[in-house]
CSV table of C-alpha atoms and ligand atoms in Angstrom, one decimal:
chain,number,residue,atom,x,y,z
A,1,MET,CA,-23.6,-10.3,-13.4
A,2,THR,CA,-23.3,-6.7,-12.3
A,3,VAL,CA,-26.3,-6.6,-10.1
A,4,LEU,CA,-25.0,-6.3,-6.7
A,5,PRO,CA,-26.3,-9.5,-4.7
A,6,ASP,CA,-27.8,-8.8,-1.2
A,7,SER,CA,-25.7,-11.3,0.4
A,8,LEU,CA,-22.1,-12.1,-0.6
A,9,ALA,CA,-19.3,-14.5,0.0
A,10,ILE,CA,-16.0,-12.5,0.0
A,11,LEU,CA,-12.5,-13.6,-0.3
A,12,VAL,CA,-9.5,-11.3,0.8
A,13,LEU,CA,-5.8,-12.1,-0.1
A,14,GLY,CA,-3.2,-11.1,2.2
A,15,GLY,CA,-2.6,-11.1,5.8
A,16,GLY,CA,-1.0,-7.6,6.9
A,17,GLY,CA,-2.6,-4.6,8.6
A,18,ARG,CA,-3.7,-3.5,5.2
A,19,GLU,CA,-5.9,-6.6,4.9
A,20,HIS,CA,-7.1,-6.4,8.4
A,21,ALA,CA,-8.5,-2.7,7.6
A,22,ILE,CA,-10.1,-3.9,4.5
A,23,CYS,CA,-11.6,-7.1,6.0
A,24,TRP,CA,-12.9,-5.1,9.1
A,25,ARG,CA,-14.6,-2.6,6.6
A,26,LEU,CA,-16.2,-5.6,4.4
A,27,ALA,CA,-17.4,-7.3,7.5
A,28,GLN,CA,-19.3,-4.2,8.7
A,29,SER,CA,-21.6,-4.3,5.7
A,30,PRO,CA,-25.1,-6.0,5.8
A,31,ARG,CA,-24.5,-7.6,2.4
A,32,CYS,CA,-21.3,-9.5,3.7
A,33,ARG,CA,-22.4,-13.1,4.5
A,34,ARG,CA,-19.1,-14.8,4.6
A,35,LEU,CA,-15.9,-13.4,4.7
A,36,LEU,CA,-12.7,-15.6,4.3
A,37,CYS,CA,-9.1,-14.3,4.2
A,38,ALA,CA,-5.7,-16.1,3.2
A,39,PRO,CA,-3.7,-16.1,4.9
A,40,GLY,CA,-5.0,-13.6,7.4
A,41,ASN,CA,-3.6,-13.2,10.9
A,42,ALA,CA,-4.7,-13.5,14.5
A,43,GLY,CA,-6.5,-10.0,14.2
A,44,ILE,CA,-8.1,-10.8,11.0
A,45,ALA,CA,-9.7,-14.0,12.5
A,46,ASP,CA,-11.9,-11.9,14.6
A,47,GLU,CA,-13.4,-10.4,11.3
A,48,ALA,CA,-13.0,-13.2,9.0
A,49,GLU,CA,-12.4,-17.0,8.6
A,50,CYS,CA,-8.6,-17.3,8.1
A,51,VAL,CA,-7.8,-20.2,5.5
A,52,ALA,CA,-4.6,-21.7,4.2
A,53,LEU,CA,-4.0,-21.1,0.4
A,54,ALA,CA,-1.3,-20.5,-2.0
A,55,ILE,CA,-2.0,-16.9,-2.7
A,56,THR,CA,0.2,-16.7,-5.7
A,57,ASP,CA,-1.0,-19.6,-7.4
A,58,PRO,CA,-3.5,-18.6,-9.8
A,59,ALA,CA,-5.0,-22.1,-10.2
A,60,ALA,CA,-5.1,-22.9,-6.6
A,61,VAL,CA,-7.1,-19.4,-6.0
A,62,VAL,CA,-9.5,-20.1,-8.6
A,63,ALA,CA,-10.1,-23.7,-7.6
A,64,PHE,CA,-10.7,-22.4,-3.9
A,65,VAL,CA,-13.1,-19.7,-5.1
A,66,ALA,CA,-15.1,-22.4,-7.1
A,67,GLU,CA,-15.2,-24.8,-4.1
A,68,HIS,CA,-16.4,-22.1,-1.6
A,69,LYS,CA,-18.8,-20.3,-4.0
A,70,ILE,CA,-16.9,-17.0,-3.4
A,71,ASP,CA,-18.9,-14.2,-5.2
A,72,LEU,CA,-16.0,-11.3,-5.0
A,73,VAL,CA,-12.2,-11.6,-4.4
A,74,VAL,CA,-10.1,-8.5,-3.1
A,75,ILE,CA,-6.5,-8.6,-3.6
A,76,GLY,CA,-4.5,-6.9,-1.2
A,77,PRO,CA,-0.7,-7.3,-1.9
A,78,GLU,CA,1.3,-7.1,-5.1
A,79,ALA,CA,2.7,-10.7,-5.4
A,80,PRO,CA,-0.7,-12.2,-6.4
A,81,LEU,CA,-1.4,-9.5,-8.8
A,82,VAL,CA,2.2,-9.9,-10.5
A,83,ALA,CA,1.4,-13.8,-10.5
A,84,GLY,CA,-1.7,-13.2,-12.8
A,85,VAL,CA,-4.2,-14.2,-10.0
A,86,ALA,CA,-6.6,-11.6,-10.9
A,87,ASP,CA,-6.4,-12.5,-14.7
A,88,ALA,CA,-7.4,-16.2,-13.7
A,89,LEU,CA,-10.2,-15.0,-11.6
A,90,ARG,CA,-11.8,-12.9,-14.5
A,91,SER,CA,-11.3,-15.6,-17.0
A,92,ALA,CA,-13.4,-17.7,-14.5
A,93,GLY,CA,-16.1,-15.1,-14.2
A,94,VAL,CA,-15.3,-14.1,-10.7
A,95,PRO,CA,-15.5,-10.4,-9.8
A,96,VAL,CA,-12.1,-9.3,-8.4
A,97,VAL,CA,-10.6,-6.1,-7.3
A,98,GLY,CA,-7.0,-5.9,-8.5
A,99,PRO,CA,-5.1,-5.3,-11.7
A,100,SER,CA,-4.3,-8.1,-14.4
A,101,GLN,CA,-0.5,-9.0,-14.5
A,102,ALA,CA,-0.2,-6.9,-17.5
A,103,ALA,CA,-1.3,-3.8,-15.8
A,104,ALA,CA,0.7,-4.8,-12.6
A,105,GLU,CA,3.7,-4.2,-14.6
A,106,LEU,CA,3.4,-0.6,-13.5
A,107,GLU,CA,4.9,-1.8,-10.0
A,108,ALA,CA,6.6,-5.2,-11.1
A,109,SER,CA,9.1,-3.4,-13.7
A,110,LYS,CA,10.5,0.1,-13.1
A,111,GLY,CA,11.6,0.0,-16.7
A,112,PHE,CA,8.2,-0.5,-18.1
A,113,THR,CA,6.9,2.4,-16.1
A,114,LYS,CA,9.7,4.6,-17.0
A,115,ASP,CA,9.3,3.8,-20.8
A,116,LEU,CA,5.4,4.4,-20.5
A,117,CYS,CA,6.1,7.8,-19.0
A,118,ALA,CA,8.6,8.6,-21.7
A,119,GLU,CA,6.1,7.6,-24.4
A,120,HIS,CA,3.4,9.8,-22.9
A,121,ASP,CA,5.1,12.8,-21.5
A,122,ILE,CA,4.5,12.0,-18.1
A,123,PRO,CA,6.9,13.9,-15.9
A,124,THR,CA,9.3,11.6,-14.2
A,125,ALA,CA,13.2,11.5,-13.6
A,126,GLY,CA,15.4,11.1,-16.6
A,127,TYR,CA,16.6,7.4,-16.8
A,128,ARG,CA,18.3,4.6,-18.5
A,129,ARG,CA,17.6,0.9,-18.5
A,130,PHE,CA,20.4,-1.7,-18.7
A,131,ALA,CA,19.9,-5.6,-18.8
A,132,GLY,CA,22.4,-6.1,-16.0
A,133,ALA,CA,24.8,-4.4,-13.6
A,134,ALA,CA,27.8,-4.8,-15.8
A,135,ASP,CA,26.1,-3.0,-18.6
A,136,ALA,CA,25.3,-0.1,-16.2
A,137,HIS,CA,28.9,-0.2,-14.7
A,138,HIS,CA,30.3,2.8,-17.0
A,139,TYR,CA,27.3,4.8,-16.9
A,140,VAL,CA,27.0,4.9,-13.0
A,141,ALA,CA,30.8,5.6,-12.8
A,142,VAL,CA,30.5,9.1,-14.5
A,143,HIS,CA,27.0,9.9,-13.9
A,144,PRO,CA,26.3,13.4,-12.3
A,145,LEU,CA,25.4,13.3,-8.6
A,146,PRO,CA,23.4,12.3,-6.7
A,147,VAL,CA,22.7,9.3,-9.0
A,148,VAL,CA,19.8,6.9,-8.3
A,149,VAL,CA,20.3,3.0,-8.8
A,150,LYS,CA,17.3,0.9,-8.9
A,151,ALA,CA,16.7,-2.7,-9.4
A,152,ASP,CA,14.0,-3.2,-12.1
A,153,GLY,CA,11.7,-5.6,-10.4
A,154,LEU,CA,9.9,-5.9,-7.0
A,155,ALA,CA,12.5,-5.7,-4.1
A,156,GLY,CA,10.2,-5.4,-1.2
A,157,GLY,CA,11.2,-1.6,-1.0
A,158,LYS,CA,14.8,-2.4,-0.5
A,159,GLY,CA,15.9,-2.2,-4.3
A,160,VAL,CA,16.5,1.8,-4.5
A,161,THR,CA,19.8,3.5,-3.6
A,162,VAL,CA,20.3,7.4,-3.8
A,163,ALA,CA,24.0,7.5,-3.9
A,164,GLU,CA,25.9,10.6,-3.1
A,165,THR,CA,28.9,9.4,-4.8
A,166,ASN,CA,29.8,7.3,-7.7
A,167,GLU,CA,31.5,4.5,-5.7
A,168,GLU,CA,28.3,4.4,-3.4
A,169,GLY,CA,26.4,4.0,-6.6
A,170,LEU,CA,28.7,1.2,-7.9
A,171,ALA,CA,28.4,-0.5,-4.6
A,172,ALA,CA,24.7,-0.5,-4.8
A,173,LEU,CA,24.7,-1.6,-8.5
A,174,ALA,CA,27.0,-4.9,-7.4
A,175,GLU,CA,24.1,-5.8,-5.3
A,176,ILE,CA,21.6,-5.9,-8.2
A,177,HIS,CA,21.0,-9.3,-10.0
A,178,GLY,CA,18.9,-8.7,-13.0
A,179,PRO,CA,17.9,-5.7,-15.0
A,180,VAL,CA,18.8,-2.2,-13.6
A,181,VAL,CA,17.5,1.6,-13.9
A,182,VAL,CA,19.6,4.4,-13.3
A,183,GLU,CA,18.0,7.7,-12.8
A,184,GLN,CA,18.5,11.4,-12.1
A,185,CYS,CA,17.9,12.5,-8.5
A,186,LEU,CA,14.8,14.7,-7.8
A,187,GLU,CA,14.5,17.0,-5.2
A,188,GLY,CA,11.5,17.9,-3.1
A,189,PRO,CA,8.9,16.6,-0.5
A,190,GLU,CA,7.5,13.5,-1.3
A,191,ALA,CA,3.6,12.8,-1.5
A,192,SER,CA,1.3,9.9,-2.2
A,193,LEU,CA,-1.8,9.8,-4.3
A,194,PHE,CA,-4.3,7.0,-4.1
A,195,VAL,CA,-7.0,6.4,-6.7
A,196,LEU,CA,-9.6,3.5,-7.2
A,197,THR,CA,-10.5,2.8,-10.7
A,198,ASP,CA,-12.6,0.1,-12.5
A,199,GLY,CA,-10.7,0.7,-15.9
A,200,GLU,CA,-12.9,3.6,-16.9
A,201,THR,CA,-14.2,5.9,-13.7
A,202,VAL,CA,-11.3,7.2,-11.4
A,203,ARG,CA,-12.3,7.8,-7.9
A,204,VAL,CA,-9.7,9.8,-6.0
A,205,LEU,CA,-9.0,8.9,-2.4
A,206,PRO,CA,-8.3,11.2,0.6
A,207,SER,CA,-4.5,12.1,1.1
A,208,ALA,CA,-2.5,10.1,3.2
A,209,GLN,CA,1.1,9.9,4.1
A,210,ASP,CA,3.4,7.3,5.7
A,211,HIS,CA,6.5,7.6,7.6
A,212,LYS,CA,9.0,5.4,6.0
A,213,ARG,CA,12.3,5.7,8.3
A,214,LEU,CA,12.7,3.5,11.3
A,215,ARG,CA,13.1,6.2,14.0
A,216,ASP,CA,11.8,9.3,15.2
A,217,ASP,CA,12.6,12.7,13.1
A,218,ASP,CA,13.3,10.6,10.1
A,219,GLU,CA,16.3,8.7,11.2
A,220,GLY,CA,17.3,5.3,10.5
A,221,PRO,CA,16.9,2.9,7.5
A,222,ASN,CA,13.9,2.9,5.2
A,223,THR,CA,11.0,0.5,6.2
A,224,GLY,CA,7.7,-0.6,4.7
A,225,GLY,CA,6.2,2.3,6.8
A,226,MET,CA,6.3,3.0,10.7
A,227,GLY,CA,3.1,4.9,10.8
A,228,ALA,CA,0.8,7.0,8.6
A,229,PHE,CA,-1.8,9.7,8.8
A,230,SER,CA,-4.5,11.3,6.8
A,231,PRO,CA,-5.4,14.0,5.6
A,232,SER,CA,-2.0,15.2,4.4
A,233,LEU,CA,-1.7,18.8,3.6
A,234,ARG,CA,1.3,18.5,1.7
A,235,LEU,CA,-0.4,17.4,-1.7
A,236,THR,CA,-2.6,20.5,-2.1
A,237,PRO,CA,-5.7,20.5,-4.2
A,238,ALA,CA,-3.8,22.1,-7.0
A,239,LEU,CA,-0.8,19.8,-6.8
A,240,GLN,CA,-3.4,16.9,-6.7
A,241,GLN,CA,-4.9,18.0,-9.6
A,242,GLN,CA,-1.9,18.7,-11.6
A,243,ALA,CA,-0.5,15.1,-10.4
A,244,LEU,CA,-4.0,13.6,-11.9
A,245,ASP,CA,-4.0,15.6,-15.2
A,246,ARG,CA,-0.2,15.0,-16.0
A,247,ILE,CA,0.7,11.8,-14.4
A,248,VAL,CA,-2.4,9.6,-13.2
A,249,HIS,CA,-4.8,10.1,-15.9
A,250,PRO,CA,-2.3,9.7,-18.8
A,251,THR,CA,-1.1,6.6,-17.2
A,252,LEU,CA,-4.7,5.1,-17.0
A,253,LYS,CA,-5.4,6.3,-20.8
A,254,ALA,CA,-2.1,4.6,-21.9
A,255,MET,CA,-2.8,1.5,-20.1
A,256,ARG,CA,-6.5,1.3,-21.8
A,257,GLU,CA,-4.9,2.0,-25.3
A,258,ARG,CA,-2.2,-0.7,-24.9
A,259,GLY,CA,-5.2,-3.1,-24.2
A,260,THR,CA,-4.3,-3.6,-20.5
A,261,PRO,CA,-6.6,-1.2,-18.5
A,262,PHE,CA,-5.8,-0.9,-14.9
A,263,GLN,CA,-8.5,-1.7,-12.6
A,264,GLY,CA,-8.1,-1.7,-8.7
A,265,PHE,CA,-6.1,0.6,-6.5
A,266,LEU,CA,-3.2,2.7,-7.8
A,267,TYR,CA,-0.8,4.0,-5.6
A,268,ALA,CA,1.4,6.9,-7.2
A,269,GLY,CA,4.4,8.1,-5.2
A,270,LEU,CA,5.3,11.7,-6.3
A,271,MET,CA,8.2,14.1,-5.8
A,272,LEU,CA,6.8,17.7,-5.4
A,273,THR,CA,9.5,19.4,-7.4
A,274,ALA,CA,10.0,23.1,-8.2
A,275,ASP,CA,8.7,22.0,-11.7
A,276,GLY,CA,5.5,20.4,-10.4
A,277,PRO,CA,4.8,16.8,-9.2
A,278,MET,CA,6.9,14.2,-10.9
A,279,LEU,CA,6.2,10.5,-10.7
A,280,ILE,CA,8.9,8.3,-8.7
A,281,GLU,CA,7.0,5.0,-8.7
A,282,TYR,CA,3.9,3.3,-8.8
A,283,ASN,CA,2.3,0.6,-6.7
A,284,VAL,CA,-0.6,-1.2,-7.8
A,285,ARG,CA,-2.3,-1.7,-4.6
A,286,LEU,CA,-3.2,0.4,-1.5
A,287,GLY,CA,-0.2,1.5,0.7
A,288,ASP,CA,0.2,-0.5,4.0
A,289,PRO,CA,0.0,1.3,6.6
A,290,GLU,CA,-1.8,4.3,4.5
A,291,ALA,CA,-4.7,1.6,3.9
A,292,GLN,CA,-5.3,1.6,7.8
A,293,VAL,CA,-6.1,5.5,8.0
A,294,LEU,CA,-7.9,5.4,4.8
A,295,MET,CA,-10.2,2.8,5.8
A,296,MET,CA,-10.7,4.2,9.3
A,297,ARG,CA,-12.2,7.3,7.5
A,298,LEU,CA,-14.0,5.2,4.9
A,299,ASP,CA,-17.9,6.4,5.2
A,300,THR,CA,-19.3,4.3,2.3
A,301,ASP,CA,-20.1,0.4,2.2
A,302,MET,CA,-17.0,-1.3,1.2
A,303,VAL,CA,-18.7,-4.3,-0.1
A,304,GLU,CA,-20.8,-2.0,-2.5
A,305,LEU,CA,-17.6,-0.1,-3.2
A,306,MET,CA,-15.4,-3.2,-4.2
A,307,TRP,CA,-18.4,-4.8,-6.1
A,308,ALA,CA,-18.7,-1.6,-8.3
A,309,THR,CA,-14.9,-1.6,-8.9
A,310,ALA,CA,-15.1,-5.4,-9.8
A,311,THR,CA,-17.8,-5.1,-12.2
A,312,GLY,CA,-17.2,-1.7,-14.1
A,313,THR,CA,-19.9,0.1,-12.2
A,314,LEU,CA,-17.9,2.5,-10.2
A,315,ALA,CA,-19.6,5.5,-12.0
A,316,ASP,CA,-22.8,4.7,-9.9
A,317,ILE,CA,-20.9,4.9,-6.6
A,318,GLU,CA,-18.6,8.1,-5.1
A,319,PRO,CA,-17.0,6.9,-2.0
A,320,ARG,CA,-17.4,9.2,1.0
A,321,PHE,CA,-15.0,9.7,4.0
A,322,THR,CA,-15.4,11.1,7.1
A,323,LYS,CA,-14.0,14.8,7.8
A,324,ASP,CA,-12.2,13.0,10.9
A,325,ALA,CA,-8.3,12.8,10.8
A,326,ALA,CA,-6.9,9.6,11.2
A,327,VAL,CA,-3.4,8.3,12.5
A,328,THR,CA,-1.9,4.8,12.7
A,329,VAL,CA,1.2,4.0,14.5
A,330,VAL,CA,3.1,0.8,13.5
A,331,MET,CA,4.5,-1.2,16.7
A,332,ALA,CA,7.2,-3.4,15.2
A,333,ALA,CA,9.1,-6.5,16.6
A,334,ASN,CA,12.6,-5.6,18.0
A,335,GLY,CA,15.3,-6.2,15.2
A,336,TYR,CA,12.7,-5.0,12.5
A,337,PRO,CA,13.4,-4.2,9.5
A,338,TRP,CA,16.4,-6.5,9.6
A,339,LYS,CA,15.9,-9.5,11.7
A,340,PRO,CA,12.5,-9.3,13.9
A,341,VAL,CA,12.3,-11.4,16.9
A,342,VAL,CA,9.1,-13.2,16.8
A,343,GLY,CA,7.3,-15.3,19.5
A,344,THR,CA,7.2,-12.5,22.3
A,345,VAL,CA,3.7,-12.3,24.1
A,346,ILE,CA,1.5,-9.1,23.5
A,347,ASP,CA,-1.1,-8.3,26.3
A,348,GLY,CA,-3.4,-5.4,27.0
A,349,LEU,CA,-5.1,-5.0,23.5
A,350,PRO,CA,-8.7,-4.9,24.9
A,351,ALA,CA,-7.7,-2.3,27.3
A,352,ALA,CA,-6.1,-0.3,24.8
A,353,GLU,CA,-9.1,-0.8,22.2
A,354,ALA,CA,-11.4,0.4,25.0
A,355,LEU,CA,-10.3,3.8,24.6
A,356,GLY,CA,-11.9,4.1,21.2
A,357,VAL,CA,-9.0,2.9,18.8
A,358,LYS,CA,-8.9,0.1,16.3
A,359,ILE,CA,-5.8,-2.1,16.4
A,360,PHE,CA,-5.1,-3.6,13.0
A,361,HIS,CA,-3.0,-6.4,13.2
A,362,ALA,CA,0.0,-7.4,10.7
A,363,GLY,CA,2.5,-10.0,12.1
A,364,THR,CA,0.4,-11.8,14.8
A,365,ARG,CA,-0.7,-15.2,15.8
A,366,ARG,CA,-2.3,-16.9,18.6
A,367,THR,CA,-0.5,-19.8,20.4
A,368,ASP,CA,-2.3,-23.0,21.2
A,369,ASP,CA,-3.3,-21.8,24.5
A,370,GLY,CA,-4.5,-18.5,23.1
A,371,ARG,CA,-2.1,-16.0,23.8
A,372,LEU,CA,-1.3,-13.4,21.2
A,373,VAL,CA,2.4,-13.3,20.0
A,374,ALA,CA,4.6,-11.5,17.5
A,375,ALA,CA,4.9,-13.2,14.3
A,376,GLY,CA,6.7,-10.8,11.7
A,377,GLY,CA,8.3,-7.4,11.5
A,378,ARG,CA,5.4,-4.9,11.7
A,379,VAL,CA,3.0,-6.5,14.2
A,380,LEU,CA,0.4,-4.2,15.3
A,381,ASN,CA,-1.0,-0.7,13.7
A,382,VAL,CA,-2.9,1.2,16.4
A,383,THR,CA,-5.5,3.4,14.6
A,384,ALA,CA,-7.1,6.3,15.9
A,385,ALA,CA,-9.7,8.8,14.4
A,386,GLY,CA,-10.3,12.6,15.8
A,387,HIS,CA,-11.1,15.9,14.9
A,388,ASP,CA,-7.7,16.8,13.7
A,389,ILE,CA,-4.5,14.9,13.6
A,390,SER,CA,-3.2,15.9,17.0
A,391,GLU,CA,-6.4,14.5,18.6
A,392,ALA,CA,-6.0,11.3,16.6
A,393,ARG,CA,-2.3,11.3,17.6
A,394,ALA,CA,-3.0,11.6,21.3
A,395,LEU,CA,-5.5,9.0,21.2
A,396,ALA,CA,-3.3,6.5,19.4
A,397,TYR,CA,-0.4,6.9,21.9
A,398,ALA,CA,-2.7,6.9,24.9
A,399,ALA,CA,-3.9,3.3,23.7
A,400,ILE,CA,-0.4,2.3,23.1
A,401,ARG,CA,0.5,3.0,26.9
A,402,LYS,CA,-2.2,0.3,27.6
A,403,ILE,CA,-0.5,-2.4,25.3
A,404,ARG,CA,1.9,-4.6,27.5
A,405,TRP,CA,4.5,-5.9,25.0
A,406,HIS,CA,8.3,-6.0,25.8
A,407,GLY,CA,9.5,-7.3,22.3
A,408,GLY,CA,8.5,-4.4,20.4
A,409,HIS,CA,9.2,-0.6,19.2
A,410,PHE,CA,7.5,2.1,17.8
A,411,ARG,CA,8.1,5.9,16.6
A,412,ARG,CA,6.8,8.6,18.9
A,413,ASP,CA,6.3,11.3,16.3
A,414,ILE,CA,3.9,9.7,13.9
A,415,GLY,CA,1.5,12.7,12.7
A,416,LYS,CA,3.7,15.2,14.3
A,417,SER,CA,5.0,17.0,11.3
A,418,ALA,CA,1.4,16.9,9.8
B,1,AMP,P1,10.8,3.8,-5.0
B,1,AMP,O1,10.8,2.4,-4.4
B,1,AMP,O2,11.1,4.0,-6.4
B,1,AMP,O3,9.5,4.5,-4.5
B,1,AMP,O4,11.9,4.5,-4.3
B,1,AMP,C1,12.2,4.6,-2.7
B,1,AMP,C2,12.5,5.9,-2.2
B,1,AMP,O5,13.9,6.2,-3.1
B,1,AMP,C3,11.4,7.1,-2.5
B,1,AMP,O6,10.3,7.2,-1.6
B,1,AMP,C4,12.4,8.1,-2.8
B,1,AMP,O7,12.7,8.7,-1.6
B,1,AMP,C5,13.7,7.6,-3.4
B,1,AMP,N1,13.9,8.0,-4.7
B,1,AMP,C6,13.6,7.2,-5.7
B,1,AMP,N2,13.7,7.6,-7.0
B,1,AMP,C7,14.3,8.7,-6.7
B,1,AMP,C8,14.7,9.8,-7.7
B,1,AMP,N3,14.6,9.7,-9.1
B,1,AMP,N4,15.0,11.0,-7.0
B,1,AMP,C9,15.2,11.1,-5.5
B,1,AMP,N5,14.8,10.1,-5.0
B,1,AMP,C10,14.3,8.9,-5.3
B,2,LIG,N1,3.8,2.3,3.0
B,2,LIG,C1,4.3,2.1,1.7
B,2,LIG,C2,4.0,1.0,0.8
B,2,LIG,O1,2.8,0.3,1.2
B,2,LIG,O2,4.5,0.7,-0.2
């Protein structure tokens, strides 16, 4: 089962820029015979057959995979992982990249991760868990400031408030339905660390960093990410090693010991404090748009890499990445992140790509008469490589000038701080 077939049919779950970047690399492999993506988007349709499928329904995904004789499944977003889709595929004997439902708890429950850290001396902010907002009320009312109030479960990046006053903390608490985690506030620059693991072997990916705030100079509300660049010098090799030794490896070991080994991409959000790197949170998938710059730099056959991860043979393959830098600029629909205006027409992508960039699509679709229109919050990821970040940046922004779209906006400073 672990011998890599010459020719595979592959299914990717998801439909954002991250999945477009993954599909793009998979499609380039000579081993990729057939590539399907559910639900995909208008850009993914250039690399893969986009199919309708209930991607958070384990039984539906297993049935689809059997019907279409799929050899390998790669899961992009967290929702299918948290729903147990990887477990169902594994039980059916289908090689899959992505953690089990039990291992996806690392993202699905902040309380689970905090308890795991406490048990294994993994550095993270001091915390307390509460069953609900009412139970946490007194604790938040008197907590030293700033106080961090979090919804325990998945909240699409909107479940965290760093409150400067106890009143603000209480207001955030009132918005939370369900379990709550209250934390001490950590100080320092943030950095991300990405690894790929088959459960045993761990491959560390190059550094990458996103820009979370909506507007230039890190102003405005948090978003899913308005752009990203790689490499990022913030996580020095020494700090990266500390984060691996004190945070990532102990976590993976603990997950193995619990009988729920983690397999797939693990994304550690870190705070680089005066006392060394501390864990803010885990995501059980690649970041979006960080995946776009990592895929841009990938210099190893993606099918071979995903197959090795899915079959426990990652020890046999060391992923390579180019020495290039990469930058991706997110173009978002007007109104994002609140109420994006969809349906606006986008033109000029061929002229932009002719400059040598790759445009990954997030929320796009084709109308019946073949026009490309915005269909979501984040819409396009204009992704460029260069000898260094400033060269990649210049190319990405030159390409953006070729895109004719009146319904969108983007940051002008992506990669500037790199
Ligand atoms: P999370 O969804 O847990 O990554 O939190 C989102 C953002 O909130 C992080 O990227 C940090 O900027 C901030 N944050 C979360 N937890 C803390 C903490 N304990 N101390 C300071 N900032 C935090
Ligand atoms: N860019 C942040 C994330 O994917 O969660």
